[in-house]
Amino acid sequence: MLKKVVLSIAGSDSSAGAGIQADLKSFSYLNLHGVTALTCVTAQNTQQVRAIYKIPADIIAQQIESLCDDFSIAAVKTGMLYDEEIVHVVTQQLKKHHLKPIVDPVMVATSGDALANHSFLASLKKVLLPQASMVTANIPEACALTDMKSIRQKDLENVAKKIFELGPEYVLVKGGHLQDEMVTDLLYDGKQFHRFTLPRIPQKKAHGSGCTLSALITGLLAAGESPVTAVQKAKSIVWSMIQEGYTPGKGADVLNHSSTLQIPPLVQHNEQFDVWLQLKTAVETLVSFLQSQYIPEVGMNFVYASPNAKTRNDVCAIEGRITRYKDQALLCGTLDFGASKHVASIVLAAMSFDTTIRSALNIRYTKKTLQLSTNLGFTLGSFDRKFEPQNATSTMEWGTKHAITTCGYVPDIISDTGTIGKEPMIRVLGKNPQDVLAKIKKITDASFL
Ligand code: PXL
């Protein structure tokens, strides 16, 4: 098996929430081979940093030499470098081996304890940042790099520009320390700004999130992602690792680097995030009870449109499908906006009649299911592919509109009996994923009676 090799030059956190331990766990999460050059050993737990021991400069140099002599290093990050001497030796080695690092300008631990001495900042700015491919600064670090006392949301672009002048190719300013409910990180490449937004996860003090984010960015760059995509994916992954974080000791929470949670898409505002979250919750419930007999040959999708959705990109859906696995339903894939064609077209068509009908899913066609639905009092509509006009751009859009016009309202269910090569299908529509789920539950429960 071939694995890309990524290097972390950083300090050890004995509590393993941050530092080189977090970096290695992040590289493993991405299925990369992480190697390390240790700069410092810290004695710390989840409450405090008790001691810092510097690794001798020549041993740091030898670690990097040894690795570069053996491996082809696909990307490298730096974490805790502590002082001028270490900054110099690391920069020298990176230059020698033509490596441009992702620099996490670590200065203070989550506990508030210092992880750098007075000589660090000036040398970082002078020698390492001109060599960097990216610097990832939180608000206090950005203040230190720009000599600013405080930074507010509106200052972020100017701050990014100022840091960019220090020489890195990309600047990421992370907004987590600003108090907003939605946390925006700003990436600047000298020309364009890119914003990455997700909601704050309340009540979590996530020790190691900075190390993890920069390690994931490093790994994703090594894996061939563009800087913008790498930051975007890394942020989403960190979000789910914090969401599933835990409290291993008496102090700070740490990230769960083995998180298997769904990774959220980046959003513009809270409403869009809520669409994803509601759909995700409903999908998880659905696969927990749905039997395989309801799943069509082509698989099932479940969608939820943002309010006032106009295009498929405004509709959250499963990128992939719910498929059959033995007797059960199995979710294959992740949820994202723009991920569905068919079921999203159905919802968009329904919304053109009634903006409150924003969710739908498709299930296997059987006469029994239609009969049960009628008995349960659901309203039924249908279309016949035979009558689709030649000039229709989308069968689903035409069929849905046809069924709704015939009924005079948006029915609970729209079915069609298929044609050669097109599986017959039942779609269940509703106001939101919970509404659709409740209808499906009634149908599946009734089939047992
Ligand atoms: O989160 C920054 C960081 C980096 N490196 C080490 C650390 C910490 C935070 O505690 O301990 C070794």
XYZ file of C-alpha atoms and ligand atoms in Angstrom:
461
model
C 0.000 0.000 0.000
C 1.277 3.423 -0.905
C 0.737 6.178 1.619
C 1.775 9.800 1.305
C 4.237 10.904 3.986
C 3.558 14.100 5.940
C 5.842 15.671 8.502
C 5.001 17.486 11.708
C 7.701 19.529 13.403
C 6.159 20.246 16.791
C 6.151 19.780 20.535
C 4.886 16.864 22.570
C 1.731 17.365 24.648
C 1.848 14.661 27.299
C -1.939 14.833 27.647
C -2.128 14.005 23.914
C -4.928 16.426 23.094
C -2.703 18.812 21.144
C 0.851 18.971 19.821
C 2.551 16.245 17.878
C 0.127 13.641 19.252
C -2.859 15.496 17.764
C -0.961 15.885 14.488
C -0.300 12.144 14.185
C -3.917 11.312 14.964
C -5.035 13.823 12.323
C -2.728 12.289 9.713
C -4.083 8.827 10.546
C -7.638 10.108 10.179
C -6.704 11.012 6.587
C -4.980 7.666 6.047
C -1.559 9.285 5.623
C 1.780 8.238 7.086
C 2.772 10.889 9.610
C 6.400 11.351 10.645
C 7.654 13.735 13.311
C 10.531 15.916 14.409
C 10.100 16.720 18.081
C 11.027 20.257 19.182
C 10.053 20.270 22.854
C 8.670 17.974 25.484
C 5.963 19.550 27.626
C 4.818 18.125 30.932
C 1.129 18.958 30.895
C -2.317 17.641 31.606
C -5.751 18.929 30.706
C -5.410 21.673 33.326
C -1.940 23.149 33.013
C 1.515 23.119 31.418
C 3.967 22.316 34.214
C 7.299 22.177 32.407
C 8.895 22.611 29.001
C 12.075 20.837 27.935
C 13.726 21.939 24.696
C 15.191 19.271 22.466
C 18.785 20.231 21.570
C 18.951 22.050 18.218
C 21.268 19.520 16.590
C 18.894 16.676 17.486
C 16.016 18.597 15.895
C 18.138 19.089 12.772
C 19.098 15.401 12.727
C 15.483 14.290 12.995
C 14.547 16.366 9.950
C 17.696 15.268 8.043
C 16.988 11.604 8.732
C 13.425 11.890 7.513
C 14.280 13.872 4.385
C 17.045 11.402 3.479
C 14.569 8.557 3.521
C 11.066 9.776 2.694
C 9.565 11.891 0.011
C 7.783 14.422 2.231
C 4.506 15.449 0.587
C 3.773 18.297 3.018
C 5.040 19.634 6.312
C 3.617 21.614 9.218
C 5.225 23.343 12.147
C 3.668 23.661 15.598
C 5.330 24.639 18.868
C 8.839 25.946 18.102
C 9.293 27.767 21.412
C 12.200 30.120 20.663
C 14.500 31.771 18.183
C 17.054 28.952 18.197
C 14.474 26.334 17.199
C 12.887 28.632 14.615
C 16.306 29.086 13.028
C 17.303 25.436 12.929
C 13.904 24.384 11.571
C 13.885 27.097 8.900
C 17.392 26.160 7.828
C 16.466 22.499 7.450
C 13.265 23.279 5.561
C 15.151 25.535 3.154
C 17.813 22.908 2.626
C 15.181 20.333 1.672
C 13.063 22.767 -0.351
C 10.042 22.379 1.911
C 7.496 25.142 2.497
C 5.614 24.531 5.738
C 2.086 25.184 6.946
C 2.921 27.235 10.045
C 0.736 27.126 13.142
C 2.218 30.024 15.144
C 1.739 28.371 18.537
C 2.379 30.728 21.447
C -0.118 29.945 24.198
C -1.740 26.687 25.340
C -5.499 26.297 25.841
C -4.815 26.516 29.577
C -3.328 29.995 29.038
C 0.235 28.860 29.701
C 3.010 30.140 27.424
C 4.449 27.793 24.797
C 6.955 30.302 23.417
C 9.515 32.636 24.949
C 10.198 36.323 24.209
C 12.516 35.566 21.257
C 10.012 33.467 19.295
C 7.754 36.048 17.657
C 10.406 38.207 16.005
C 12.239 35.209 14.526
C 8.993 33.647 13.330
C 8.130 36.829 11.451
C 11.622 37.391 10.125
C 12.799 33.957 9.000
C 10.031 31.344 8.999
C 6.964 33.148 7.642
C 8.745 34.260 4.424
C 9.300 30.514 3.821
C 5.753 29.418 4.663
C 3.131 28.098 2.288
C 0.401 28.969 4.785
C 0.094 30.434 8.257
C -2.937 29.564 10.392
C -3.439 32.221 13.062
C -6.149 32.507 15.689
C -7.144 35.962 16.917
C -4.543 36.299 19.729
C -1.835 35.032 17.356
C -3.005 37.433 14.652
C -2.804 40.270 17.224
C 0.779 39.278 18.033
C 1.756 39.041 14.353
C 0.307 42.460 13.528
C 1.027 44.325 16.777
C -2.685 44.950 17.244
C -4.302 45.119 20.678
C -7.628 43.735 19.572
C -9.244 42.465 16.400
C -12.904 42.538 15.483
C -14.857 40.842 12.700
C -14.665 43.914 10.501
C -10.842 44.046 10.808
C -10.260 40.504 9.508
C -9.479 41.393 5.881
C -6.937 44.027 6.866
C -5.370 41.691 9.397
C -5.019 38.971 6.746
C -3.396 41.498 4.380
C -0.932 42.598 7.059
C 0.078 39.023 7.841
C 0.361 38.269 4.133
C 3.055 40.965 3.890
C 5.207 38.873 6.223
C 5.688 36.462 3.332
C 3.463 33.346 3.481
C 1.622 32.293 0.318
C -1.680 31.905 2.169
C -2.996 33.389 5.399
C -5.788 31.778 7.373
C -7.218 33.927 10.160
C -9.467 31.861 12.414
C -12.438 33.625 13.964
C -13.110 31.243 16.853
C -12.040 33.761 19.511
C -14.557 36.332 18.271
C -17.779 35.843 20.165
C -20.146 35.382 17.215
C -22.582 32.492 17.066
C -21.360 31.647 13.565
C -17.584 31.195 13.385
C -15.949 32.434 10.197
C -12.369 31.728 9.170
C -10.854 33.897 6.450
C -8.339 32.662 3.875
C -6.316 35.161 1.845
C -3.988 34.349 -1.056
C -2.828 37.890 -1.790
C -5.687 38.464 -4.223
C -8.888 36.866 -3.033
C -10.616 36.298 0.272
C -12.447 33.050 1.008
C -14.755 32.703 3.989
C -15.525 29.442 5.782
C -18.399 29.481 8.242
C -19.903 26.979 10.671
C -21.851 27.485 13.896
C -19.976 27.692 17.171
C -20.234 24.534 19.243
C -21.297 25.880 22.624
C -19.817 24.826 25.946
C -16.792 23.118 24.457
C -13.254 24.200 25.203
C -11.562 22.170 22.522
C -7.926 21.648 23.412
C -5.951 20.743 20.281
C -8.271 22.230 17.670
C -5.572 24.542 16.252
C -3.014 21.737 15.928
C -5.619 19.451 14.406
C -6.841 22.019 11.889
C -3.340 22.808 10.626
C -2.403 19.099 10.523
C -5.552 18.290 8.526
C -4.868 21.158 6.111
C -1.314 19.834 5.702
C -2.557 16.305 5.085
C -5.236 17.381 2.638
C -2.709 19.459 0.694
C -0.435 16.395 0.601
C -3.390 14.393 -0.717
C -3.673 16.833 -3.612
C -6.461 19.167 -2.515
C -6.250 22.845 -3.430
C -5.611 25.214 -0.510
C -9.227 26.423 -0.553
C -10.667 22.901 -0.531
C -8.126 21.749 2.047
C -9.161 24.511 4.468
C -12.841 23.884 3.785
C -12.655 20.144 4.418
C -10.310 20.523 7.387
C -12.693 22.944 9.070
C -15.651 20.630 8.603
C -13.709 17.654 9.957
C -12.515 19.613 13.009
C -16.107 20.687 13.632
C -17.284 17.076 13.885
C -14.253 16.105 15.990
C -15.130 18.899 18.457
C -18.806 17.976 18.333
C -17.890 14.449 19.379
C -15.172 15.635 21.778
C -14.836 14.312 25.297
C -13.346 15.155 28.681
C -10.516 12.723 29.420
C -9.287 14.415 32.616
C -10.348 17.109 35.064
C -9.748 20.033 32.691
C -10.229 20.867 29.031
C -12.221 18.837 26.518
C -10.271 17.233 23.706
C -11.241 16.456 20.126
C -12.320 13.011 19.076
C -9.898 12.145 16.303
C -11.750 8.868 15.677
C -14.990 10.695 15.018
C -17.220 8.949 12.519
C -19.823 11.697 12.548
C -21.143 13.119 9.322
C -18.977 16.058 8.279
C -21.077 19.199 7.807
C -20.935 21.212 4.588
C -19.850 24.829 4.976
C -22.747 27.223 5.040
C -23.490 30.908 4.631
C -25.824 31.218 7.592
C -27.385 29.355 10.464
C -30.621 28.595 8.602
C -28.713 26.564 6.007
C -26.836 24.709 8.718
C -30.132 23.886 10.388
C -31.382 22.364 7.108
C -28.351 20.042 7.072
C -28.716 19.172 10.763
C -32.442 18.370 10.525
C -31.907 16.210 7.464
C -28.965 14.417 9.046
C -30.995 13.618 12.171
C -33.901 12.316 10.103
C -31.654 10.205 7.851
C -30.088 8.599 10.932
C -33.530 7.773 12.344
C -34.744 6.461 8.988
C -31.900 3.975 8.528
C -32.405 2.783 12.100
C -35.883 1.392 11.384
C -36.409 1.089 7.641
C -36.460 -2.452 6.254
C -34.769 -3.179 2.954
C -38.052 -3.991 1.208
C -38.812 -0.248 1.004
C -35.574 0.605 -0.737
C -35.750 0.866 -4.532
C -33.230 -0.866 -6.806
C -31.716 2.528 -7.655
C -31.404 3.399 -3.976
C -33.105 6.051 -1.937
C -32.450 9.747 -1.486
C -33.876 12.027 1.182
C -33.753 15.768 0.645
C -34.531 19.014 2.450
C -34.569 22.369 0.710
C -33.538 25.677 2.256
C -36.402 28.161 2.624
C -37.053 29.863 -0.726
C -34.833 27.347 -2.540
C -34.499 28.121 -6.247
C -31.924 25.640 -7.562
C -30.675 22.161 -6.699
C -27.738 23.793 -4.907
C -30.213 25.092 -2.332
C -31.356 21.544 -1.592
C -29.491 19.362 0.894
C -29.434 15.653 0.001
C -27.435 12.479 0.245
C -24.327 12.541 -1.918
C -24.641 8.806 -2.509
C -27.699 6.844 -1.493
C -29.463 4.839 1.158
C -29.022 1.291 -0.109
C -29.960 -2.206 0.971
C -27.631 -4.077 3.218
C -28.932 -7.532 4.164
C -32.371 -6.787 5.694
C -31.561 -3.227 6.527
C -31.093 0.248 5.180
C -27.539 1.508 4.942
C -26.450 5.095 4.441
C -23.695 5.282 1.834
C -22.272 8.753 1.444
C -22.550 12.158 3.064
C -25.054 14.981 3.056
C -24.402 18.033 0.958
C -26.166 20.805 -0.886
C -26.586 20.113 -4.591
C -26.166 16.354 -4.143
C -29.510 15.251 -5.594
C -30.957 15.562 -9.057
C -34.221 13.604 -9.069
C -35.651 14.037 -5.593
C -34.417 17.641 -5.420
C -36.256 18.413 -8.687
C -39.425 16.975 -7.155
C -39.174 19.221 -4.105
C -38.329 22.310 -6.172
C -41.346 21.593 -8.399
C -43.564 21.139 -5.324
C -42.229 24.372 -3.819
C -43.274 26.269 -6.929
C -46.868 25.482 -5.837
C -46.478 25.469 -2.071
C -43.300 26.879 -0.487
C -43.925 24.986 2.753
C -43.356 21.548 1.149
C -39.561 21.341 1.350
C -38.687 17.700 1.974
C -39.108 14.375 0.162
C -37.740 10.893 -0.237
C -38.298 8.050 -2.672
C -39.285 4.500 -1.752
C -39.866 1.293 -3.664
C -43.089 1.099 -5.624
C -45.586 -1.525 -4.543
C -49.358 -1.583 -4.914
C -49.542 -2.598 -1.251
C -47.724 0.555 -0.121
C -50.070 2.726 -2.187
C -53.094 0.901 -0.767
C -51.850 1.281 2.801
C -51.217 4.979 2.197
C -54.765 5.467 0.956
C -56.130 3.580 3.973
C -54.080 5.816 6.265
C -55.703 8.874 4.709
C -52.723 10.164 2.779
C -53.395 12.055 -0.438
C -52.043 10.459 -3.605
C -51.008 11.907 -6.955
C -49.357 10.279 -9.926
C -47.982 10.792 -13.416
C -47.350 8.546 -16.389
C -44.038 8.860 -18.183
C -45.842 7.950 -21.450
C -47.399 11.414 -21.508
C -44.239 13.389 -20.906
C -43.912 16.012 -23.643
C -40.853 15.714 -25.930
C -39.661 19.169 -24.936
C -39.756 18.592 -21.153
C -36.318 19.327 -19.647
C -36.772 17.186 -16.537
C -39.095 14.210 -16.177
C -39.280 14.744 -12.433
C -40.194 18.400 -12.751
C -42.799 17.713 -15.393
C -44.207 14.669 -13.561
C -44.418 16.408 -10.200
C -46.114 19.481 -11.658
C -48.497 17.250 -13.607
C -49.460 15.283 -10.471
C -49.934 18.457 -8.409
C -51.997 20.203 -11.084
C -54.218 17.143 -11.434
C -54.777 16.999 -7.639
C -55.131 20.746 -7.245
C -52.755 20.645 -4.247
C -49.441 19.041 -3.278
C -50.282 15.452 -2.270
C -48.459 13.429 0.409
C -47.417 10.900 -2.201
C -46.534 11.082 -5.884
C -46.018 7.818 -7.731
C -45.359 6.603 -11.240
C -45.373 3.097 -12.669
C -42.121 3.528 -14.603
C -41.310 2.432 -18.089
C -38.721 0.242 -19.826
C -35.455 0.831 -17.985
C -37.120 3.175 -15.464
C -38.062 1.702 -12.136
C -41.537 2.566 -10.832
C -41.328 4.809 -7.770
C -43.190 6.292 -4.840
C -42.149 9.663 -3.405
C -43.281 10.866 -0.016
C -43.419 14.641 0.386
C -43.674 16.789 3.496
C -42.902 20.091 5.137
C -39.621 18.971 6.680
C -37.672 15.733 7.210
C -39.503 14.921 10.463
C -42.845 15.306 8.690
C -41.743 12.940 5.894
C -40.316 10.546 8.464
C -43.617 10.458 10.381
C -45.481 9.542 7.185
C -43.011 6.757 6.340
C -43.246 5.450 9.902
C -47.040 5.252 9.661
C -46.801 3.328 6.400
C -44.173 0.863 7.620
C -45.974 0.341 10.951
C -49.268 -0.281 9.095
C -47.669 -2.940 6.905
C -47.196 -5.134 9.987
C -50.869 -5.085 10.922
O -2.525 24.031 20.828
C -1.231 24.395 20.669
C -0.233 23.447 21.230
C 0.806 23.052 20.439
N 1.789 22.235 20.859
C 1.776 21.748 22.096
C 0.759 22.090 22.962
C -0.276 22.963 22.520
C -1.366 23.325 23.400
O -1.432 22.983 24.537
O 0.743 21.587 24.176
C 2.875 20.844 22.532
